[in-house]
XYZ file of C-alpha atoms in Angstrom:
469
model
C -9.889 33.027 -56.337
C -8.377 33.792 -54.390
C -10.794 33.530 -48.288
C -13.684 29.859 -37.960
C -15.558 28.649 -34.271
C -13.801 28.505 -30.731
C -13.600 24.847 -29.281
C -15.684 24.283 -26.197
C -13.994 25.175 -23.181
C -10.905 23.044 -22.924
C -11.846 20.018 -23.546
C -11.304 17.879 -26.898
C -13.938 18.321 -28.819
C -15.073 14.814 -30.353
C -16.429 14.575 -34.107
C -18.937 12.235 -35.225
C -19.518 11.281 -38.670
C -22.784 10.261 -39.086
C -24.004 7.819 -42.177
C -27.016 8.939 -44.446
C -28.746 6.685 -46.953
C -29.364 8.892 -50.289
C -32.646 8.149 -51.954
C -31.811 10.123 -55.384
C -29.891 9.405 -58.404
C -28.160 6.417 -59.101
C -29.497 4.102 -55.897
C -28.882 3.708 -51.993
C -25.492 5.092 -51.370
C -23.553 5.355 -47.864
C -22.741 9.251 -47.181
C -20.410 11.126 -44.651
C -22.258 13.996 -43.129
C -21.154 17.213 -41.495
C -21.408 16.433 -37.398
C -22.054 19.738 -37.219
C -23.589 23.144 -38.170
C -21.096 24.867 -37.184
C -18.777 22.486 -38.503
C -20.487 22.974 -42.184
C -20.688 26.749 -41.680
C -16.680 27.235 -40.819
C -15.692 25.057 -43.615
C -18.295 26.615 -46.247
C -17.055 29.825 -45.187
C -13.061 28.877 -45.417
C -14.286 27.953 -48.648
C -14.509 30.870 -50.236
C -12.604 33.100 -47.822
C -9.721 33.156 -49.403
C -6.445 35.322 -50.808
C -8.876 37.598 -53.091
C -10.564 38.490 -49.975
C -7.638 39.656 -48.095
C -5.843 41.954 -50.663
C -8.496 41.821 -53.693
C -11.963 43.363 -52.524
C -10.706 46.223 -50.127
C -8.658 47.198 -53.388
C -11.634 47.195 -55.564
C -13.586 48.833 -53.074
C -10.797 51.967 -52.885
C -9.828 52.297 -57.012
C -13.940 52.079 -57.853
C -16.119 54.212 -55.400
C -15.829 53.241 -51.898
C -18.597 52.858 -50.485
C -20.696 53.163 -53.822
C -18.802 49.730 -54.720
C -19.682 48.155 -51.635
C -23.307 48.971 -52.414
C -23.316 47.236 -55.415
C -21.321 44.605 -54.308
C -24.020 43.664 -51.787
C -26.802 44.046 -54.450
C -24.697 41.560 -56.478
C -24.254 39.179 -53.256
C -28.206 39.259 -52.967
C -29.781 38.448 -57.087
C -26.288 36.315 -57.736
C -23.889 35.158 -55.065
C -26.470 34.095 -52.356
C -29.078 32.155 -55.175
C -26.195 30.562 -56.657
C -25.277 29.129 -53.735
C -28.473 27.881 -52.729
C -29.019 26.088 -55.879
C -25.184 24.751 -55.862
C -25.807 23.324 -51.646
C -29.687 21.829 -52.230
C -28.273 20.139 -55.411
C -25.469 18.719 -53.455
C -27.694 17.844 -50.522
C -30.461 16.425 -53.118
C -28.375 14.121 -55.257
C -25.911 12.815 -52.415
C -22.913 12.968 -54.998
C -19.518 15.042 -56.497
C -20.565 17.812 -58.895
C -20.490 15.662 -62.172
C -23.001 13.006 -60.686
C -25.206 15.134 -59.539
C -25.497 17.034 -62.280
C -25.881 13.647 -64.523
C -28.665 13.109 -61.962
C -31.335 15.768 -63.155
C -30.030 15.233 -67.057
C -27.802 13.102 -68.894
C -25.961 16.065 -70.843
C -26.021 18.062 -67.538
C -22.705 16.637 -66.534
C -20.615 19.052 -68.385
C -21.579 21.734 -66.252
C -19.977 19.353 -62.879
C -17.190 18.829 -65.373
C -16.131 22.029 -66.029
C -16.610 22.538 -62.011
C -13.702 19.992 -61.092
C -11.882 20.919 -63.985
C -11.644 24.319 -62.908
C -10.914 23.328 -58.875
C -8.330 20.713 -60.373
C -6.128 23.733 -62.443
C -7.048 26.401 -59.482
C -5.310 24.470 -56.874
C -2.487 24.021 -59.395
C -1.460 27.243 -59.314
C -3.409 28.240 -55.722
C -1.042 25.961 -54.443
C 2.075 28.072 -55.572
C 1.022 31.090 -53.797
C 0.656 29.100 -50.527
C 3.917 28.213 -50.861
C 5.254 31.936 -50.705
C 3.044 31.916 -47.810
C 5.096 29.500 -46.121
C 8.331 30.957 -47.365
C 7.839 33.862 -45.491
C 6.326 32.494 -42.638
C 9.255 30.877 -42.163
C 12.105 33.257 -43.241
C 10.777 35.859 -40.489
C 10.188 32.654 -37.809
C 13.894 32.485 -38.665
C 15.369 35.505 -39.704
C 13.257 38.313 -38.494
C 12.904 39.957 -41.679
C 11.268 38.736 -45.212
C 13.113 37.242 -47.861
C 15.873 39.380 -49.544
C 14.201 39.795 -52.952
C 10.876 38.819 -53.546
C 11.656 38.253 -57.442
C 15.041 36.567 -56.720
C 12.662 33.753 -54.461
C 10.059 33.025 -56.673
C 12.552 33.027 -59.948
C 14.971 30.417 -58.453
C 14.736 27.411 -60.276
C 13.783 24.783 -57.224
C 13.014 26.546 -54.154
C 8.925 27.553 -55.243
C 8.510 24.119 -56.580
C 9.605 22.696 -52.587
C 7.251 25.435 -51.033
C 4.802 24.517 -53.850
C 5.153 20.722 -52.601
C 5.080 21.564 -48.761
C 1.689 23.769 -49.041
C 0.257 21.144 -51.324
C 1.563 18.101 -48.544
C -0.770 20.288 -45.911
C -3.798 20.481 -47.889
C -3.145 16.755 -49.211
C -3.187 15.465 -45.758
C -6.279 17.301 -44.292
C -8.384 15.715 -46.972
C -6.413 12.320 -46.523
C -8.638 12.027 -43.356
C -11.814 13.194 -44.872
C -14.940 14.788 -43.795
C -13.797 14.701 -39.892
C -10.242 16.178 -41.268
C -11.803 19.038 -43.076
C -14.327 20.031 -40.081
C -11.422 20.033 -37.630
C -9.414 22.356 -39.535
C -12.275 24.688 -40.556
C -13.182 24.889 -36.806
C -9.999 25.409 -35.371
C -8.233 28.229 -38.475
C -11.422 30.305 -39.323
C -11.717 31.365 -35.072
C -8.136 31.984 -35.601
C -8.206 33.811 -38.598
C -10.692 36.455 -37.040
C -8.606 37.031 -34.124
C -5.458 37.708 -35.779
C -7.785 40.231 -38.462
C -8.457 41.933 -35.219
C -4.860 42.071 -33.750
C -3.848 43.204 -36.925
C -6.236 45.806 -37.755
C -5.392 47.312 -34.005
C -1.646 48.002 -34.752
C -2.685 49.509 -38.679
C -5.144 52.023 -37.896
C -2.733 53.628 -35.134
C -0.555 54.136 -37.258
C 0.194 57.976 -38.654
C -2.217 58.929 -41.190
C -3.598 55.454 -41.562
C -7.099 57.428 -41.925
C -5.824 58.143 -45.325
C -6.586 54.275 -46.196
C -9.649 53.816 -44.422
C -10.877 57.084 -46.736
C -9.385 55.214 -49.727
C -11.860 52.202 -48.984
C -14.877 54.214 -47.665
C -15.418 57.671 -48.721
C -17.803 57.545 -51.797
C -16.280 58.553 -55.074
C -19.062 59.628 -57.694
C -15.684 60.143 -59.723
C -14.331 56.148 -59.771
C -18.005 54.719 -59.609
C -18.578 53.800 -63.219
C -20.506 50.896 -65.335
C -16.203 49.497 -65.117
C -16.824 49.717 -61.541
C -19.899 47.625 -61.898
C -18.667 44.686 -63.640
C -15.640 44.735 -61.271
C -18.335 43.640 -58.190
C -20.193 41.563 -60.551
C -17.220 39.816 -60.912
C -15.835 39.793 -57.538
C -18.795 38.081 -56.130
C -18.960 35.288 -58.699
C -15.110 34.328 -57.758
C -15.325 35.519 -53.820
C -17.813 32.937 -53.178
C -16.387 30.267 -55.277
C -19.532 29.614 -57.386
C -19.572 27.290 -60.249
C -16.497 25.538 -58.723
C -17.989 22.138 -57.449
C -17.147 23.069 -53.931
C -20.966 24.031 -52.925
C -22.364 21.083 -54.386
C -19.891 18.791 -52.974
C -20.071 20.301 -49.314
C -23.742 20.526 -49.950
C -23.536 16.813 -50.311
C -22.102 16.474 -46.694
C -25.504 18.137 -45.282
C -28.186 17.014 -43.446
C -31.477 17.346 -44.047
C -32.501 19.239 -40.837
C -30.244 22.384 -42.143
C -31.281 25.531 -43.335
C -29.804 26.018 -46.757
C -31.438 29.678 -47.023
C -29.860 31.025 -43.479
C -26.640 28.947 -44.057
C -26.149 30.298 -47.533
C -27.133 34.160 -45.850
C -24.404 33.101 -43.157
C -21.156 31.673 -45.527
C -22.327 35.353 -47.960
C -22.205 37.256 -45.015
C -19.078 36.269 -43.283
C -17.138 35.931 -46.714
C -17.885 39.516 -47.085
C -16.917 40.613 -43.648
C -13.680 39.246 -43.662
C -13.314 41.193 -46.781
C -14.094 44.640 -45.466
C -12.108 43.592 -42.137
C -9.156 42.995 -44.439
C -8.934 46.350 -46.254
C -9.297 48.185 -42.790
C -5.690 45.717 -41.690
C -4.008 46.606 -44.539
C -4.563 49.689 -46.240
C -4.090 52.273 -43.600
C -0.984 50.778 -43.101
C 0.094 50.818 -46.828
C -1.309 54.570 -46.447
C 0.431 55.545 -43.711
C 4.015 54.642 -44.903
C 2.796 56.195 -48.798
C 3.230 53.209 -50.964
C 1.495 52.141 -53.725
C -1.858 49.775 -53.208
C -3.153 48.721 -56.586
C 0.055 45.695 -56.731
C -1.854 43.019 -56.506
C -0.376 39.607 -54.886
C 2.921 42.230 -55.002
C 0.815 43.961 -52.298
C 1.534 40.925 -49.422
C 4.788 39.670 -50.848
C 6.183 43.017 -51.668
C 4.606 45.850 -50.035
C 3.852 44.813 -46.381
C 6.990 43.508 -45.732
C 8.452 47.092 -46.070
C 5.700 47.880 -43.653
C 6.459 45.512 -40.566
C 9.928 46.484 -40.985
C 9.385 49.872 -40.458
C 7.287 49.084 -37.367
C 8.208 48.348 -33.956
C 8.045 45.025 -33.260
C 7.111 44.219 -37.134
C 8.267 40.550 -37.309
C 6.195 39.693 -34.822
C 3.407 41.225 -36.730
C 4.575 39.815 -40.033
C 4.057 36.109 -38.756
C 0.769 36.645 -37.671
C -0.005 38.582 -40.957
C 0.944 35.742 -43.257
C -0.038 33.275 -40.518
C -3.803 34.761 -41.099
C -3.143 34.792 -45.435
C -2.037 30.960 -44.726
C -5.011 30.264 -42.982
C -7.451 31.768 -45.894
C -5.519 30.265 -48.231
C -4.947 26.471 -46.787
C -9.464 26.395 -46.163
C -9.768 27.002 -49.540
C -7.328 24.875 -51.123
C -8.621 22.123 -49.371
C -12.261 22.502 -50.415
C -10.942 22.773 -53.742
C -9.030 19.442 -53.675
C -12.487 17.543 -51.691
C -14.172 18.539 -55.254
C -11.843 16.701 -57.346
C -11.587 13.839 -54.315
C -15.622 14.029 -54.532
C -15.149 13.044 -58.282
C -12.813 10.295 -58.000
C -14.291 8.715 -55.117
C -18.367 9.091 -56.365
C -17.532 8.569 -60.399
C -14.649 6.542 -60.288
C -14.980 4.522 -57.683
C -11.761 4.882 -56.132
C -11.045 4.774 -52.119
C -10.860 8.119 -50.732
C -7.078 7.341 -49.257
C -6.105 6.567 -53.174
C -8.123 9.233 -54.525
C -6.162 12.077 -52.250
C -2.676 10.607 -52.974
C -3.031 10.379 -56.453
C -4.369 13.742 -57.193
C -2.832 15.556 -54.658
C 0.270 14.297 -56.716
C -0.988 14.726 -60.376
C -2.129 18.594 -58.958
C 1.511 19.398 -57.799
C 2.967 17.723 -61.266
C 0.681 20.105 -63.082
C 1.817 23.025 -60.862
C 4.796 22.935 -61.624
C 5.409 24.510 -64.560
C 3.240 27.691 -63.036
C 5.892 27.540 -59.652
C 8.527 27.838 -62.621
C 6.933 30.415 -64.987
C 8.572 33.348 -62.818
C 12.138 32.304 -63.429
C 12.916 29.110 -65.438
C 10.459 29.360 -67.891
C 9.907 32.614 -67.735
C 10.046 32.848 -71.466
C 6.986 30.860 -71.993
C 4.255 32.054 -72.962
C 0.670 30.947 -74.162
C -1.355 33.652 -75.789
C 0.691 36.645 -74.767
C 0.063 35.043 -70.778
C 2.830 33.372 -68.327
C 1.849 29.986 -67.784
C 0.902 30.979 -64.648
C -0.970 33.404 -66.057
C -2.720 31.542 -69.050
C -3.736 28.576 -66.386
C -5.381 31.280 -64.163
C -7.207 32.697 -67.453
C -8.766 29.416 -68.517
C -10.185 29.110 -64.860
C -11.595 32.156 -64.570
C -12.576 33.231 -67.851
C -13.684 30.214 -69.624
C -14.442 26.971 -67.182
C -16.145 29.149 -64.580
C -18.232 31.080 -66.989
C -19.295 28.281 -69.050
C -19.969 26.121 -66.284
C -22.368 28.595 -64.619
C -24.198 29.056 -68.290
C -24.720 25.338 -68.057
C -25.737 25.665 -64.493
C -28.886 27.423 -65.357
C -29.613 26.286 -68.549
C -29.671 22.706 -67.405
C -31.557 23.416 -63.633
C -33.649 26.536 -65.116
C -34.598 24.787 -68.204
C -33.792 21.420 -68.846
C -34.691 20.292 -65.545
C -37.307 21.489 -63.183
C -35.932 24.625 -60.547
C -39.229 23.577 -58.468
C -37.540 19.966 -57.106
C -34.867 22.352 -55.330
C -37.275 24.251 -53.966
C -38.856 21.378 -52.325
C -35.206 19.804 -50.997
C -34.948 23.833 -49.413
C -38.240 23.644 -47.670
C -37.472 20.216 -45.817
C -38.770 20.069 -42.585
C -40.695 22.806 -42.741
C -38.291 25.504 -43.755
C -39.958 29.010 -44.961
C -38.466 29.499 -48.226
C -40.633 32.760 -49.228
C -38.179 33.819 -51.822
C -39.168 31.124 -53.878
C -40.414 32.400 -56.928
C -37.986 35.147 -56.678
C -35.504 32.742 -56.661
C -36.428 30.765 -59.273
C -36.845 34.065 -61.677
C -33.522 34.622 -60.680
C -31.871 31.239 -61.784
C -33.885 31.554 -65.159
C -33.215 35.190 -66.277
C -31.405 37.379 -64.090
C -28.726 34.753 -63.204
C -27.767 33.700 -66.962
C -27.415 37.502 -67.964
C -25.236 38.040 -65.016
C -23.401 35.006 -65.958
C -23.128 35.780 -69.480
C -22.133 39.507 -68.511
C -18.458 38.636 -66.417
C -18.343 35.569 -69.751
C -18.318 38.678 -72.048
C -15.728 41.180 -69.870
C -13.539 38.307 -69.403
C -13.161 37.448 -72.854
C -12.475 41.351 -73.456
C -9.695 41.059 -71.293
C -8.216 38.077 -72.827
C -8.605 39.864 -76.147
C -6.741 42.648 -75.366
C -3.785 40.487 -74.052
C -3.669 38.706 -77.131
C -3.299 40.923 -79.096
C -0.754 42.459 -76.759
């Protein structure tokens, strides 16, 4: 789940929310818009750039082919990731509303599918919201120390400290969406610039390192050896969860857009820049974890446990380690906050509560329920659910049951149920070319649903095997 623009010149640059009356769904309804392309673009794009992109896809990319896998990845980006997200933004734009109203919108049963969409975003965050905290933990032990924590295991087992760092990263993300649409842009357009920079900086000091060609062969060379049908459902199911599809967060920012925007291009652009950052993230850290010959299949492990053994071999590596995990925090914070403006989106749209309310109160109820996850390394480390940690088990629902199911409904409900052809007509507003239409539609009918059905069936492998241990 786990991944923007300069400012002009050096003035302050002033965002307008602008006011659009809907004329779909459940009447005339007041909605904040996006004052900006831009704006939309950088926050779309923080969306789904996130901690799988920065540790995640350049490891995938290295254990399953190379560049083979990033062939296939791209194929998958093109017949899934990219139509998915069109359908997702023109509903959103369409229907004016959160994920489970605009669902409800084209069919009355349709709302499970937004349901299972802030579901999911509601128990990501949970446990999202624990790893930002480790984030901050270390930003702030080399800010004061110089070095990382002592013992990565001893931190995040200690019985209070990950719940506070849990509370602090959740506090940030609580009160960017506190100040809504405006809050969100400002952010988006000020940490994603940011975030590319540091990449940059970053990948300058790793591949001048000694040997660090070794990693950049690890992500690139082709390997006819690792490419296999395994390799193929890995990118399959990288893209689904690398652009955050079936979450509620494209409908809901779709829902922000104006009618003048080009969903096709826009969708091209978030696809395109979600997968950069990717590549750009295996070329900062690999030949680094090369060059000093330690292991690079750990997984989180890799930033927390890894890396830190890197900078301090390095001159100069605590400076290097805060901008590091000041680039992970800025992935990380972009998407948790699109993932709490889909549950906000609910509350406010279907419940009817004020957006100030509506933030408080489940910015609260997310960090309750995160709790036990922040704990599962230490005090309740003797839980478990299924064979999983309960940090584990709450990631598994997420991913291998909410998300899949949601996206079956997805194109049952549009594809079937409901009429593909009305979406088609929101994309070609004001004269947008959309000549990928019947294309697209094929794919939200057939090739979609397979696809869908296909990471449905490998996840549930996976769970089976855990259970039965």
């Amino acid at each position: 789940l786990l991944l923007l623009s300069h400012p002009h010149g050096s003035q302050r640059t002033v965002i307008h929310i602008h006011k659009k009356e809907t004329r779909k769904g459940t009447g005339m309804k007041t909605k904040n818009q996006w004052a900006s392309k831009l704006g939309f673009i950088m926050a779309t794009a923080g969306a789904a750039i996130g901690l799988g992109n920065l540790w995640k896809f350049p490891y995938l990319m290295g254990r399953n082919g190379g560049a083979s896998f990033l062939v296939v990845y791209l194929f998958f980006i093109c017949i899934l990731g990219v139509p998915v997200m069109m359908l997702e933004m023109s509903l959103g734009r369409k229907t004016r509303h959160d994920p489970v109203q605009a669902y409800g919108d084209i069919h009355p049963n349709a709302r499970i599918a937004g349901v299972f969409g802030v579901a999911a975003a509601f128990l990501i965050l949970s446990y999202y919201s624990v790893i930002g905290g480790w984030i901050i933990k270390y930003i702030v032990s080399y800010g004061t120390t110089f070095h990382a924590p002592e013992d990565f295991e001893a931190f995040i087992s200690a019985p209070a400290e990950p719940v506070f760092w849990h509370f602090l990263f959740l506090f940030m993300t609580t009160a960017v969406c506190y100040h809504g649409i405006s809050g969100i842009e400002n952010v988006s357009r000020i940490m994603m610039p940011l975030l590319f920079v540091l990449l940059i900086i970053i990948i300058v000091r790793s591949v001048t390192l000694p040997d660090a060609v070794l990693g950049l062969k690890f992500i690139f060379i082709p390997s006819s050896a690792a490419f296999n049908m395994k390799a193929v459902s890995a990118a399959l199911g990288q893209v689904f969860y690398s652009l955050s599809l079936c979450m509620g967060i494209t409908i809901t920012y779709g829902s922000y857009l104006g009618d003048k925007e080009n969903i096709p291009r826009s969708c091209a652009s978030v696809a395109g820049l979600d997968t950069i950052i990717a590549v750009m993230a295996g070329i900062a850290i690999f030949p680094a974890v090369f060059s000093f010959g330690l292991e690079p299949g750990q997984g989180p492990g890799l930033i927390f446990g890894t890396l830190p053994k890197v900078f301090a071999s390095i001159k100069g590596g605590s400076v290097f380690a805060i901008l590091f995990f000041a680039l992970v925090l800025f992935a990380a914070v972009t998407s948790a906050i699109a993932l709490l403006e889909v549950v906000v989106s609910f509350a406010v749209d279907s419940l009817k509560w004020t957006r100030k309310k509506a933030t408080v109160i489940l910015g609260l109820l997310i960090f309750l329920t995160g709790v036990p996850s922040a704990l599962s390394f230490g005090t309740l480390g003797n839980v478990t659910i299924l064979n999983y940690s309960v940090f584990d088990f709450v990631g598994m629902v997420t991913d291998n049951i909410l998300l899949p199911f949601g996206g079956l409904a997805m194109c049952y409900f549009i594809g079937w149920k409901w009429n593909p052809r009305y979406l088609v007509d929101e994309v070609e507003k004001n004269g947008v070319t959309f000549r990928l239409k019947k294309l697209w539609i094929f794919c939200i009918r057939f090739l979609t649903p397979i696809l869908v059905a296909a990471v449905t069936l490998t996840g549930f492998a996976s769970i089976y095997s855990i259970v039965r241990g």
